[in-house]
Amino acid sequence: MKIPRGVSYHKVDDKIFVHNVDTLQDYLLDGSAGEILDYVAAHPNSSVPELLKFFASKYDDAYETIGDFVDEMLAEKIFIEAEDFEETPSAEIIEEVETRFLKSNRLFSLMAELTYRCAEKCVHCYIDDTAPFCAKNELTTDDWKNILRQARKTGCVKVLFTGGEVLLRPDLCDLVDYAVELGFIVDVYTTGLGMTDEIFDRLCAAKVNSVSFSLYGGDAASHDAITGVRGSFDKTLMAMLMFKSAGVGTFIKSVAIKQNFNALEGLYKLGKRLKIHVSISTQIGSGREWKRAEDYRLGKAQLYEKFFALDAKFSQRKISAKSPQELDKIRDKLVCAAGLNSMRIDPFGETYPCTHFQNSFGNAQIKGISELWSNINAVSRKKIPIVRELTPKCSACRHVEFCHMCLAEFERTDMSDCGNVLVEARAATKAYGQLT
């Protein structure tokens, strides 16, 4: 138990004045509270029982009163227990649930790509929104509602509404409301361009789980250079701050490419200042025929090493070195979970295991979600190997913990020598201190 940063207390005559920055609350307590506050400040790792034992030896008849006071301080976040300031176990719980769905061949999450239209023109984007049928042939509101109903009947838990830019769909809020009513955990991924007061109010009222925003630099010049839209940084930032201020789970999503590499540190710093988690991927998708992923990937070992060192610094990831036995367990895991507990549906109803697989398993307007999911899951189970079986080198590779081999990319190109994936994995291993 300890007094968190942001809480201060001061003696004022025979009273104790307490201020909590995080909750913006002030308290005026009896002077006797000062002794308990002093004890907690001097013993930041003490437990509640230890505190009560200490004061019980001094004040035999005040044990219950002190206990009630401590409970009140914990409730008001003036004191926090150890589990409150350690890393939240929520991610571990979600991971366990996802694993249970994977083992039982059940659909856990659905990626619903509502549109490929977008207000930005990002240099690295793999989505082709130039086709004339792009908007005309999009699924209707009723089509998506039918898909959501069917997915929920399979037991699907989460749905991510993404694009393109989802705000270009006038029915976004209706679909979010409908998904929430069905019992889905709903996440939204957007640039924020096109956000209005009405949309903001409705998404907040719907109790969406989170809203993630695309940002490619910590300032307007670097971000707008990637999006090709002047003023896009300011609009994204404003929308993001609105959700953050409203208490909605708010995240920054980005990608590390050659064109924004020098702006990534500024992006991490922005997230730190705003207390918004920044997640930066190094994976570049394939899509438009005239865009080569190699033109955007960091590619060189030196750039990957700098990036992962930067990520380690700002994310404060603590990853202990793995023993040979622990690495063997990693090698026995599946290469990826695409199509094993998740699936993607594009704006026209075509279904896929993930964003990287380009061959559709069928259209959701023709076949039912249950049938489509069964087909995707069955094929994925046959095609996705465990790590050690991917290439001969994988069975002994010491960088396996940070290997992010994309099976779809593996099938499209000759990856027998691991290529760029190994360069990246080596850099991550070095940055996170895994070499023993």
Short mmCIF file of C-alpha atoms in Angstrom, two decimals:
data_model
loop_
_atom_site.label_atom_id
_atom_site.label_comp_id
_atom_site.label_asym_id
_atom_site.label_seq_id
_atom_site.Cartn_x
_atom_site.Cartn_y
_atom_site.Cartn_z
CA MET A 1 0.00 0.00 0.00
CA LYS A 2 1.25 3.50 -0.77
CA ILE A 3 0.21 7.08 -1.40
CA PRO A 4 0.22 7.54 -5.19
CA ARG A 5 1.85 10.39 -7.02
CA GLY A 6 -0.72 13.16 -7.35
CA VAL A 7 -1.89 12.89 -3.74
CA SER A 8 -0.46 15.38 -1.26
CA TYR A 9 -1.32 16.07 2.36
CA HIS A 10 -0.57 19.00 4.62
CA LYS A 11 -1.12 19.81 8.26
CA VAL A 12 -3.39 22.84 8.70
CA ASP A 13 -3.78 23.70 12.39
CA ASP A 14 -5.44 20.65 13.94
CA LYS A 15 -6.59 19.30 10.57
CA ILE A 16 -5.00 17.46 7.63
CA PHE A 17 -5.64 18.87 4.17
CA VAL A 18 -5.46 16.26 1.39
CA HIS A 19 -5.60 16.97 -2.36
CA ASN A 20 -5.90 14.33 -5.11
CA VAL A 21 -4.88 15.60 -8.55
CA ASP A 22 -6.26 12.58 -10.40
CA THR A 23 -9.76 12.83 -8.94
CA LEU A 24 -9.68 16.61 -8.39
CA GLN A 25 -10.95 16.05 -4.84
CA ASP A 26 -10.02 17.87 -1.62
CA TYR A 27 -10.38 16.53 1.93
CA LEU A 28 -10.08 18.08 5.39
CA LEU A 29 -9.44 15.31 7.89
CA ASP A 30 -9.02 15.15 11.64
CA GLY A 31 -5.46 15.66 12.81
CA SER A 32 -5.17 12.03 13.93
CA ALA A 33 -5.27 11.00 10.27
CA GLY A 34 -1.83 12.55 9.83
CA GLU A 35 -0.16 9.76 11.77
CA ILE A 36 -1.64 7.11 9.48
CA LEU A 37 -0.71 9.10 6.38
CA ASP A 38 2.84 9.46 7.70
CA TYR A 39 3.08 5.70 8.25
CA VAL A 40 1.92 4.86 4.71
CA ALA A 41 4.27 7.47 3.23
CA ALA A 42 7.20 5.97 5.17
CA HIS A 43 6.26 2.33 4.39
CA PRO A 44 5.14 2.32 0.71
CA ASN A 45 5.22 -1.48 0.47
CA SER A 46 3.24 -2.17 3.62
CA SER A 47 0.00 -4.16 3.53
CA VAL A 48 -3.26 -3.25 5.24
CA PRO A 49 -2.82 -6.01 7.87
CA GLU A 50 0.68 -4.71 8.64
CA LEU A 51 -0.64 -1.18 9.12
CA LEU A 52 -3.47 -2.37 11.37
CA LYS A 53 -1.08 -4.51 13.43
CA PHE A 54 1.22 -1.53 13.93
CA PHE A 55 -1.53 0.79 15.15
CA ALA A 56 -3.24 -1.92 17.19
CA SER A 57 -0.13 -2.08 19.35
CA LYS A 58 -0.50 1.66 20.04
CA TYR A 59 -4.27 2.09 20.16
CA ASP A 60 -6.01 -1.07 21.35
CA ASP A 61 -9.51 0.38 21.17
CA ALA A 62 -9.10 2.08 17.75
CA TYR A 63 -8.48 -1.00 15.56
CA GLU A 64 -11.91 -0.97 13.91
CA THR A 65 -11.95 2.81 13.48
CA ILE A 66 -8.53 2.78 11.80
CA GLY A 67 -9.64 -0.09 9.58
CA ASP A 68 -12.67 1.89 8.43
CA PHE A 69 -10.47 4.93 7.77
CA VAL A 70 -8.05 2.89 5.64
CA ASP A 71 -10.97 1.42 3.64
CA GLU A 72 -12.24 4.95 2.99
CA MET A 73 -8.81 6.13 1.85
CA LEU A 74 -8.52 3.15 -0.51
CA ALA A 75 -11.96 3.88 -1.94
CA GLU A 76 -11.00 7.50 -2.55
CA LYS A 77 -7.66 6.46 -4.16
CA ILE A 78 -5.69 8.35 -1.52
CA PHE A 79 -4.12 5.00 -0.70
CA ILE A 80 -3.57 2.33 -3.34
CA GLU A 81 -2.71 -1.28 -2.72
CA ALA A 82 0.10 -3.10 -4.51
CA GLU A 83 -2.20 -4.76 -7.03
CA ASP A 84 -3.54 -1.32 -7.98
CA PHE A 85 -0.19 0.04 -9.10
CA GLU A 86 1.14 -3.11 -10.71
CA GLU A 87 0.38 -3.97 -14.32
CA THR A 88 -3.28 -4.75 -14.79
CA PRO A 89 -4.08 -8.42 -15.40
CA SER A 90 -6.81 -7.55 -17.93
CA ALA A 91 -4.58 -8.41 -20.91
CA GLU A 92 -3.82 -11.79 -19.37
CA ILE A 93 -7.52 -12.49 -18.88
CA ILE A 94 -8.33 -11.59 -22.49
CA GLU A 95 -5.45 -13.76 -23.69
CA GLU A 96 -6.77 -16.72 -21.70
CA VAL A 97 -10.29 -16.25 -23.08
CA GLU A 98 -8.96 -16.00 -26.65
CA THR A 99 -6.95 -19.19 -26.10
CA ARG A 100 -10.03 -21.03 -24.86
CA PHE A 101 -11.96 -19.96 -27.96
CA LEU A 102 -9.05 -21.03 -30.17
CA LYS A 103 -8.86 -24.48 -28.62
CA SER A 104 -12.61 -25.01 -29.02
CA ASN A 105 -12.73 -23.75 -32.66
CA ARG A 106 -15.02 -20.86 -31.72
CA LEU A 107 -15.17 -17.37 -33.19
CA PHE A 108 -14.01 -14.80 -30.63
CA SER A 109 -13.62 -11.60 -32.63
CA LEU A 110 -14.96 -10.21 -35.88
CA MET A 111 -13.26 -7.46 -37.89
CA ALA A 112 -15.98 -5.57 -39.74
CA GLU A 113 -14.51 -3.41 -42.49
CA LEU A 114 -17.43 -1.08 -43.16
CA THR A 115 -15.83 0.81 -46.06
CA TYR A 116 -12.58 1.23 -47.96
CA ARG A 117 -13.30 4.89 -48.59
CA CYS A 118 -11.08 7.22 -46.59
CA ALA A 119 -10.52 10.93 -46.04
CA GLU A 120 -6.76 10.44 -45.93
CA LYS A 121 -4.28 9.33 -48.59
CA CYS A 122 -1.60 7.58 -46.54
CA VAL A 123 1.52 6.79 -48.52
CA HIS A 124 1.80 3.22 -47.24
CA CYS A 125 -1.89 2.21 -47.30
CA TYR A 126 -2.49 -1.20 -48.89
CA ILE A 127 -6.25 -0.69 -49.35
CA ASP A 128 -7.45 0.10 -52.86
CA ASP A 129 -10.27 2.64 -52.53
CA THR A 130 -10.03 3.87 -56.12
CA ALA A 131 -12.29 1.29 -57.74
CA PRO A 132 -15.58 2.83 -58.93
CA PHE A 133 -17.61 0.08 -57.24
CA CYS A 134 -16.02 0.78 -53.84
CA ALA A 135 -18.93 2.76 -52.37
CA LYS A 136 -21.69 1.50 -54.64
CA ASN A 137 -21.32 -2.17 -53.69
CA GLU A 138 -20.81 -1.78 -49.95
CA LEU A 139 -22.98 -3.86 -47.65
CA THR A 140 -26.09 -2.06 -46.43
CA THR A 141 -27.06 -1.39 -42.84
CA ASP A 142 -29.43 -4.36 -42.89
CA ASP A 143 -26.69 -6.57 -44.39
CA TRP A 144 -24.35 -5.75 -41.54
CA LYS A 145 -27.07 -6.19 -38.92
CA ASN A 146 -27.80 -9.63 -40.31
CA ILE A 147 -24.08 -10.49 -40.15
CA LEU A 148 -23.85 -9.24 -36.56
CA ARG A 149 -26.87 -11.31 -35.51
CA GLN A 150 -25.40 -14.43 -37.04
CA ALA A 151 -21.95 -13.83 -35.56
CA ARG A 152 -23.44 -13.31 -32.11
CA LYS A 153 -25.33 -16.60 -32.41
CA THR A 154 -22.01 -18.39 -32.91
CA GLY A 155 -20.89 -16.96 -29.56
CA CYS A 156 -18.64 -14.24 -30.99
CA VAL A 157 -17.59 -11.81 -28.24
CA LYS A 158 -15.94 -8.80 -29.88
CA VAL A 159 -16.45 -6.74 -33.01
CA LEU A 160 -14.08 -4.11 -34.40
CA PHE A 161 -15.59 -1.55 -36.75
CA THR A 162 -12.84 -0.35 -39.05
CA GLY A 163 -12.16 0.77 -42.61
CA GLY A 164 -11.12 2.75 -44.56
CA GLU A 165 -12.67 5.50 -42.53
CA VAL A 166 -15.74 4.31 -40.61
CA LEU A 167 -16.98 7.87 -40.09
CA LEU A 168 -17.82 7.98 -43.81
CA ARG A 169 -20.58 5.47 -43.09
CA PRO A 170 -23.64 7.45 -41.94
CA ASP A 171 -24.94 4.30 -40.23
CA LEU A 172 -21.87 3.79 -38.02
CA CYS A 173 -23.63 4.77 -34.79
CA ASP A 174 -26.68 2.66 -35.66
CA LEU A 175 -24.42 -0.37 -36.19
CA VAL A 176 -22.53 0.31 -32.96
CA ASP A 177 -25.80 0.61 -31.02
CA TYR A 178 -27.08 -2.60 -32.58
CA ALA A 179 -23.88 -4.51 -31.79
CA VAL A 180 -23.92 -3.34 -28.18
CA GLU A 181 -27.58 -4.36 -27.84
CA LEU A 182 -26.65 -7.82 -29.12
CA GLY A 183 -24.06 -8.09 -26.38
CA PHE A 184 -20.84 -7.48 -28.30
CA ILE A 185 -17.78 -5.77 -26.86
CA VAL A 186 -17.38 -3.01 -29.47
CA ASP A 187 -14.17 -1.30 -30.57
CA VAL A 188 -13.85 1.43 -33.21
CA TYR A 189 -10.79 2.28 -35.32
CA THR A 190 -10.77 5.69 -37.02
CA THR A 191 -8.69 8.63 -38.15
CA GLY A 192 -11.10 10.96 -36.37
CA LEU A 193 -11.62 12.97 -39.55
CA GLY A 194 -15.33 13.57 -39.86
CA MET A 195 -16.03 13.29 -36.13
CA THR A 196 -19.04 15.40 -35.13
CA ASP A 197 -20.57 16.23 -31.76
CA GLU A 198 -23.50 13.96 -32.54
CA ILE A 199 -21.31 10.97 -33.42
CA PHE A 200 -19.15 11.57 -30.37
CA ASP A 201 -22.16 11.73 -28.06
CA ARG A 202 -23.70 8.57 -29.51
CA LEU A 203 -20.50 6.53 -29.32
CA CYS A 204 -20.00 7.59 -25.72
CA ALA A 205 -23.63 6.81 -24.87
CA ALA A 206 -23.28 3.39 -26.50
CA LYS A 207 -20.44 2.56 -24.09
CA VAL A 208 -17.97 1.45 -26.74
CA ASN A 209 -15.04 -0.47 -25.30
CA SER A 210 -12.42 1.67 -27.02
CA VAL A 211 -11.70 4.08 -29.85
CA SER A 212 -8.30 3.84 -31.56
CA PHE A 213 -6.83 6.58 -33.74
CA SER A 214 -4.26 6.48 -36.52
CA LEU A 215 -1.33 8.83 -35.91
CA TYR A 216 2.00 8.75 -37.73
CA GLY A 217 3.99 11.39 -35.87
CA GLY A 218 3.94 13.58 -32.81
CA ASP A 219 3.38 16.83 -34.72
CA ALA A 220 1.36 18.13 -37.65
CA ALA A 221 4.21 18.28 -40.14
CA SER A 222 5.27 14.63 -39.76
CA HIS A 223 1.75 13.21 -39.55
CA ASP A 224 0.30 15.24 -42.41
CA ALA A 225 3.23 14.27 -44.64
CA ILE A 226 2.15 10.62 -44.34
CA THR A 227 -1.61 11.18 -44.69
CA GLY A 228 -1.31 13.65 -47.55
CA VAL A 229 -4.00 15.82 -45.93
CA ARG A 230 -3.08 19.16 -44.43
CA GLY A 231 -4.72 19.69 -41.05
CA SER A 232 -5.36 15.97 -40.47
CA PHE A 233 -3.15 15.88 -37.36
CA ASP A 234 -5.12 18.62 -35.60
CA LYS A 235 -8.46 16.97 -36.41
CA THR A 236 -7.31 13.54 -35.22
CA LEU A 237 -5.81 15.00 -32.07
CA MET A 238 -9.00 16.90 -31.23
CA ALA A 239 -11.21 13.84 -31.69
CA MET A 240 -8.83 11.71 -29.65
CA LEU A 241 -8.77 14.17 -26.76
CA MET A 242 -12.57 14.31 -26.73
CA PHE A 243 -12.81 10.57 -26.10
CA LYS A 244 -9.95 10.60 -23.63
CA SER A 245 -11.63 13.38 -21.66
CA ALA A 246 -14.92 11.46 -21.68
CA GLY A 247 -13.25 8.46 -20.05
CA VAL A 248 -13.54 6.21 -23.10
CA GLY A 249 -10.68 3.79 -23.69
CA THR A 250 -8.49 5.73 -26.14
CA PHE A 251 -5.48 4.40 -28.05
CA ILE A 252 -3.00 5.54 -30.66
CA LYS A 253 -2.19 3.07 -33.45
CA SER A 254 0.64 3.61 -35.88
CA VAL A 255 3.11 1.87 -38.14
CA ALA A 256 6.88 2.22 -38.36
CA ILE A 257 7.94 2.86 -41.94
CA LYS A 258 10.95 4.50 -43.55
CA GLN A 259 8.92 7.61 -44.32
CA ASN A 260 7.99 8.38 -40.67
CA PHE A 261 10.86 6.76 -38.80
CA ASN A 262 12.31 10.03 -37.52
CA ALA A 263 8.89 11.08 -36.18
CA LEU A 264 8.27 8.00 -34.03
CA GLU A 265 9.99 9.26 -30.90
CA GLY A 266 7.83 12.38 -31.03
CA LEU A 267 4.75 10.16 -31.29
CA TYR A 268 5.77 8.15 -28.23
CA LYS A 269 6.37 11.37 -26.32
CA LEU A 270 2.95 12.71 -27.32
CA GLY A 271 1.28 9.55 -26.05
CA LYS A 272 3.20 9.77 -22.78
CA ARG A 273 2.18 13.40 -22.23
CA LEU A 274 -1.47 12.65 -22.98
CA LYS A 275 -1.42 9.35 -21.04
CA ILE A 276 -2.62 7.51 -24.15
CA HIS A 277 -1.09 4.15 -24.98
CA VAL A 278 0.85 4.11 -28.26
CA SER A 279 1.05 0.88 -30.25
CA ILE A 280 3.35 0.91 -33.28
CA SER A 281 3.45 -2.03 -35.66
CA THR A 282 6.28 -2.91 -38.02
CA GLN A 283 4.10 -5.05 -40.29
CA ILE A 284 3.27 -3.66 -43.73
CA GLY A 285 0.40 -5.22 -45.66
CA SER A 286 0.27 -6.04 -49.35
CA GLY A 287 -2.59 -4.82 -51.48
CA ARG A 288 -2.32 -2.31 -54.28
CA GLU A 289 -0.33 -3.84 -57.12
CA TRP A 290 1.71 -0.68 -57.68
CA LYS A 291 2.79 -0.49 -54.03
CA ARG A 292 5.58 -2.73 -52.83
CA ALA A 293 5.79 -3.41 -49.09
CA GLU A 294 9.58 -3.35 -49.40
CA ASP A 295 9.43 0.35 -50.23
CA TYR A 296 8.00 1.09 -46.77
CA ARG A 297 9.38 -1.57 -44.41
CA LEU A 298 12.27 -0.43 -42.24
CA GLY A 299 14.30 -3.22 -43.77
CA LYS A 300 17.74 -2.48 -42.35
CA ALA A 301 18.85 -4.02 -39.07
CA GLN A 302 20.05 -0.64 -37.83
CA LEU A 303 16.57 0.91 -38.19
CA TYR A 304 14.87 -2.02 -36.48
CA GLU A 305 17.35 -1.88 -33.61
CA LYS A 306 16.70 1.84 -33.12
CA PHE A 307 12.95 1.33 -33.28
CA PHE A 308 12.80 -1.50 -30.74
CA ALA A 309 15.15 0.37 -28.42
CA LEU A 310 12.74 3.29 -28.63
CA ASP A 311 9.75 1.04 -27.98
CA ALA A 312 11.49 -0.61 -25.02
CA LYS A 313 12.21 2.83 -23.55
CA PHE A 314 8.68 4.20 -23.78
CA SER A 315 6.65 1.01 -23.30
CA GLN A 316 8.81 -0.06 -20.34
CA ARG A 317 8.27 -3.67 -21.35
CA LYS A 318 9.95 -6.01 -18.91
CA ILE A 319 10.63 -9.30 -20.65
CA SER A 320 12.87 -11.73 -18.82
CA ALA A 321 15.36 -13.81 -20.76
CA LYS A 322 13.93 -17.19 -21.73
CA SER A 323 15.53 -20.50 -20.85
CA PRO A 324 16.01 -23.15 -23.56
CA GLN A 325 12.98 -24.97 -22.18
CA GLU A 326 10.82 -21.83 -22.36
CA LEU A 327 11.93 -21.18 -25.94
CA ASP A 328 10.95 -24.75 -26.82
CA LYS A 329 7.44 -24.04 -25.54
CA ILE A 330 7.27 -21.00 -27.82
CA ARG A 331 8.37 -23.13 -30.76
CA ASP A 332 5.47 -25.46 -30.06
CA LYS A 333 2.92 -22.65 -30.43
CA LEU A 334 1.03 -21.94 -33.63
CA VAL A 335 2.61 -19.44 -36.03
CA CYS A 336 -0.49 -17.23 -35.82
CA ALA A 337 -4.17 -17.34 -34.85
CA ALA A 338 -5.62 -16.12 -38.16
CA GLY A 339 -8.85 -17.97 -38.77
CA LEU A 340 -8.57 -19.87 -35.50
CA ASN A 341 -10.56 -17.51 -33.29
CA SER A 342 -11.05 -14.48 -35.54
CA MET A 343 -12.20 -13.53 -39.03
CA ARG A 344 -12.52 -10.49 -41.27
CA ILE A 345 -15.38 -9.34 -43.46
CA ASP A 346 -14.69 -6.67 -46.08
CA PRO A 347 -17.11 -3.92 -47.16
CA PHE A 348 -18.61 -6.16 -49.85
CA GLY A 349 -19.23 -9.22 -47.69
CA GLU A 350 -16.16 -11.26 -48.65
CA THR A 351 -14.68 -13.22 -45.75
CA TYR A 352 -11.06 -13.90 -44.78
CA PRO A 353 -9.04 -15.21 -41.84
CA CYS A 354 -7.26 -11.85 -41.41
CA THR A 355 -6.18 -8.67 -43.22
CA HIS A 356 -3.22 -10.34 -44.95
CA PHE A 357 -4.97 -13.26 -46.65
CA GLN A 358 -6.36 -12.10 -50.01
CA ASN A 359 -8.39 -15.14 -51.15
CA SER A 360 -12.01 -14.99 -50.01
CA PHE A 361 -13.71 -17.98 -48.39
CA GLY A 362 -17.10 -16.83 -49.61
CA ASN A 363 -19.56 -13.98 -49.37
CA ALA A 364 -21.63 -13.36 -46.26
CA GLN A 365 -24.61 -12.31 -48.41
CA ILE A 366 -24.73 -15.81 -49.90
CA LYS A 367 -23.52 -18.11 -47.13
CA GLY A 368 -24.23 -17.96 -43.41
CA ILE A 369 -21.59 -16.80 -40.94
CA SER A 370 -21.60 -20.16 -39.15
CA GLU A 371 -20.79 -22.02 -42.38
CA LEU A 372 -18.18 -19.46 -43.45
CA TRP A 373 -16.52 -19.58 -40.04
CA SER A 374 -16.43 -23.39 -40.08
CA ASN A 375 -14.70 -23.33 -43.47
CA ILE A 376 -12.19 -20.66 -42.48
CA ASN A 377 -11.42 -22.40 -39.22
CA ALA A 378 -11.03 -25.85 -40.80
CA VAL A 379 -8.64 -24.62 -43.50
CA SER A 380 -6.65 -22.52 -41.03
CA ARG A 381 -6.19 -25.50 -38.74
CA LYS A 382 -4.77 -27.53 -41.59
CA LYS A 383 -2.52 -24.77 -42.96
CA ILE A 384 -1.13 -23.06 -39.85
CA PRO A 385 1.82 -25.01 -38.43
CA ILE A 386 3.56 -24.71 -35.10
CA VAL A 387 6.60 -22.43 -35.15
CA ARG A 388 9.28 -25.14 -35.20
CA GLU A 389 7.75 -26.69 -38.33
CA LEU A 390 7.70 -23.52 -40.42
CA THR A 391 11.31 -23.75 -41.62
CA PRO A 392 14.21 -26.03 -40.63
CA LYS A 393 15.88 -23.08 -38.90
CA CYS A 394 12.92 -22.35 -36.60
CA SER A 395 13.50 -25.42 -34.41
CA ALA A 396 16.74 -23.96 -33.04
CA CYS A 397 16.35 -20.19 -33.53
CA ARG A 398 16.98 -18.21 -30.34
CA HIS A 399 15.05 -15.20 -31.66
CA VAL A 400 11.80 -17.13 -31.88
CA GLU A 401 10.01 -15.14 -29.15
CA PHE A 402 10.03 -12.03 -31.34
CA CYS A 403 9.46 -13.71 -34.68
CA HIS A 404 6.32 -12.37 -36.36
CA MET A 405 6.26 -14.51 -39.46
CA CYS A 406 3.12 -13.79 -41.49
CA LEU A 407 1.88 -17.04 -43.00
CA ALA A 408 0.10 -15.20 -45.84
CA GLU A 409 3.33 -13.40 -46.73
CA PHE A 410 5.23 -16.67 -46.34
CA GLU A 411 3.00 -18.29 -48.97
CA ARG A 412 3.31 -15.38 -51.42
CA THR A 413 7.09 -15.13 -51.35
CA ASP A 414 10.16 -17.27 -50.76
CA MET A 415 10.74 -16.91 -47.04
CA SER A 416 12.81 -20.07 -46.57
CA ASP A 417 15.73 -17.95 -45.35
CA CYS A 418 13.40 -15.92 -43.05
CA GLY A 419 14.67 -12.70 -44.67
CA ASN A 420 13.36 -9.47 -43.17
CA VAL A 421 11.52 -11.34 -40.41
CA LEU A 422 14.79 -12.61 -38.93
CA VAL A 423 16.38 -9.16 -39.18
CA GLU A 424 13.47 -7.75 -37.20
CA ALA A 425 13.46 -10.57 -34.63
CA ARG A 426 17.19 -10.20 -33.99
CA ALA A 427 16.76 -6.47 -33.40
CA ALA A 428 13.89 -7.02 -30.96
CA THR A 429 15.82 -9.69 -29.08
CA LYS A 430 18.70 -7.28 -28.67
CA ALA A 431 16.53 -4.32 -27.64
CA TYR A 432 14.54 -6.16 -25.00
CA GLY A 433 17.66 -7.66 -23.42
CA GLN A 434 16.96 -11.26 -24.29
CA LEU A 435 20.52 -12.30 -25.09
CA THR A 436 22.03 -14.04 -22.10
#
